[in-house]
């Protein structure tokens, strides 16, 4: 089994249940407020651990109680969290996560200590780029850290997976040729490939994918919510429909998908097998509430697949 390096954010989520997502200028009363460990990096790292992957997580939290809870959650998943950074000067990152009756969400992140996932910290752990054959990274940490990590992983001949979430205002074009896989959702694909594209049209998704391939990416893997996932490379293109299931809360569905996909690649499975497994893992996560609290174990995904 190949070792996976996950680099990214850690947030304490404030999960706020509302009947409908707020409109501009609207005041709502919520049904409940809960703190649940989250952050795109944290969720993907948690998924790697919970799904039985051999992984290490690089991320920064504050010296506060939320930081402590996030590290505990990470350790409970089975991923190696021993290199996580505690920052003296910054509070742990947090996210306001509104979840509607329809299971849709709206998220606003306050980065805090995620800015401390910086170049000196990553350079301090540079040996991990040699040990880990797969890099899984997102964009809730400083952009220069993302670029450095991808360059370092490629220099070591590793497989790189970038989940481009959130897409920064100016996406550095030099990132594209460093990517074995880019895994945007349909909204992120439009931001990266052109605002003329309609994310609801599969033909436009196809066009967006070929634009990213032209920029030097090896594989574009778009997550399409209920429409599953779409894989596009220079040899092939294929849509993978997900298993059906109830949609209670879509928070961290994409993170579960990314973590599961990386674990299956690390286990030597084909990208196609990895996508089917990742779709099943994401369907389970959507049927449960919260971010890390919704991520299934390897056995749960196998049982779910067997029951289909
Ligand atoms: O992808 C879901 C995550 O986005 C949440 O857990 C929140 O912390 C934000 O990072």
PDB file of N, CA and C in Angstrom, residues 25 30 63 94 132 171 204 206 218 220 228 296:
ATOM      1  N   UNK A  25     -29.467  39.760   3.142  1.00  0.00           N
ATOM      2  CA  UNK A  25     -30.287  40.666   3.964  1.00  0.00           C
ATOM      3  C   UNK A  25     -31.297  39.967   4.850  1.00  0.00           C
ATOM      4  N   UNK A  30     -32.364  29.588  13.649  1.00  0.00           N
ATOM      5  CA  UNK A  30     -31.853  28.255  13.309  1.00  0.00           C
ATOM      6  C   UNK A  30     -32.531  27.192  14.169  1.00  0.00           C
ATOM      7  N   UNK A  63      -3.531  27.020  19.657  1.00  0.00           N
ATOM      8  CA  UNK A  63      -3.261  26.367  20.955  1.00  0.00           C
ATOM      9  C   UNK A  63      -4.552  26.248  21.773  1.00  0.00           C
ATOM     10  N   UNK A  94     -12.091  28.266  11.616  1.00  0.00           N
ATOM     11  CA  UNK A  94     -13.461  27.778  11.787  1.00  0.00           C
ATOM     12  C   UNK A  94     -14.298  28.032  10.550  1.00  0.00           C
ATOM     13  N   UNK A 132       6.030   9.522   0.938  1.00  0.00           N
ATOM     14  CA  UNK A 132       4.629   9.346   0.540  1.00  0.00           C
ATOM     15  C   UNK A 132       4.516   9.431  -0.979  1.00  0.00           C
ATOM     16  N   UNK A 171      -5.813  31.864 -10.068  1.00  0.00           N
ATOM     17  CA  UNK A 171      -5.287  30.499  -9.987  1.00  0.00           C
ATOM     18  C   UNK A 171      -3.980  30.460 -10.781  1.00  0.00           C
ATOM     19  N   UNK A 204     -20.907  20.825 -21.625  1.00  0.00           N
ATOM     20  CA  UNK A 204     -20.049  21.913 -21.149  1.00  0.00           C
ATOM     21  C   UNK A 204     -19.016  21.397 -20.145  1.00  0.00           C
ATOM     22  N   UNK A 206     -17.681  18.490 -20.316  1.00  0.00           N
ATOM     23  CA  UNK A 206     -16.692  17.897 -21.220  1.00  0.00           C
ATOM     24  C   UNK A 206     -15.745  18.961 -21.771  1.00  0.00           C
ATOM     25  N   UNK A 218      -3.151  15.905 -16.234  1.00  0.00           N
ATOM     26  CA  UNK A 218      -3.225  14.551 -16.812  1.00  0.00           C
ATOM     27  C   UNK A 218      -4.652  14.006 -16.810  1.00  0.00           C
ATOM     28  N   UNK A 220      -8.784  14.946 -15.450  1.00  0.00           N
ATOM     29  CA  UNK A 220      -9.761  15.815 -14.786  1.00  0.00           C
ATOM     30  C   UNK A 220     -10.886  14.913 -14.274  1.00  0.00           C
ATOM     31  N   UNK A 228     -23.007  12.040 -10.031  1.00  0.00           N
ATOM     32  CA  UNK A 228     -21.815  11.213  -9.836  1.00  0.00           C
ATOM     33  C   UNK A 228     -20.526  11.933 -10.165  1.00  0.00           C
ATOM     34  N   UNK A 296     -17.569   7.365   6.341  1.00  0.00           N
ATOM     35  CA  UNK A 296     -17.683   5.938   6.683  1.00  0.00           C
ATOM     36  C   UNK A 296     -16.325   5.236   6.758  1.00  0.00           C
TER      37      UNK A 296
END
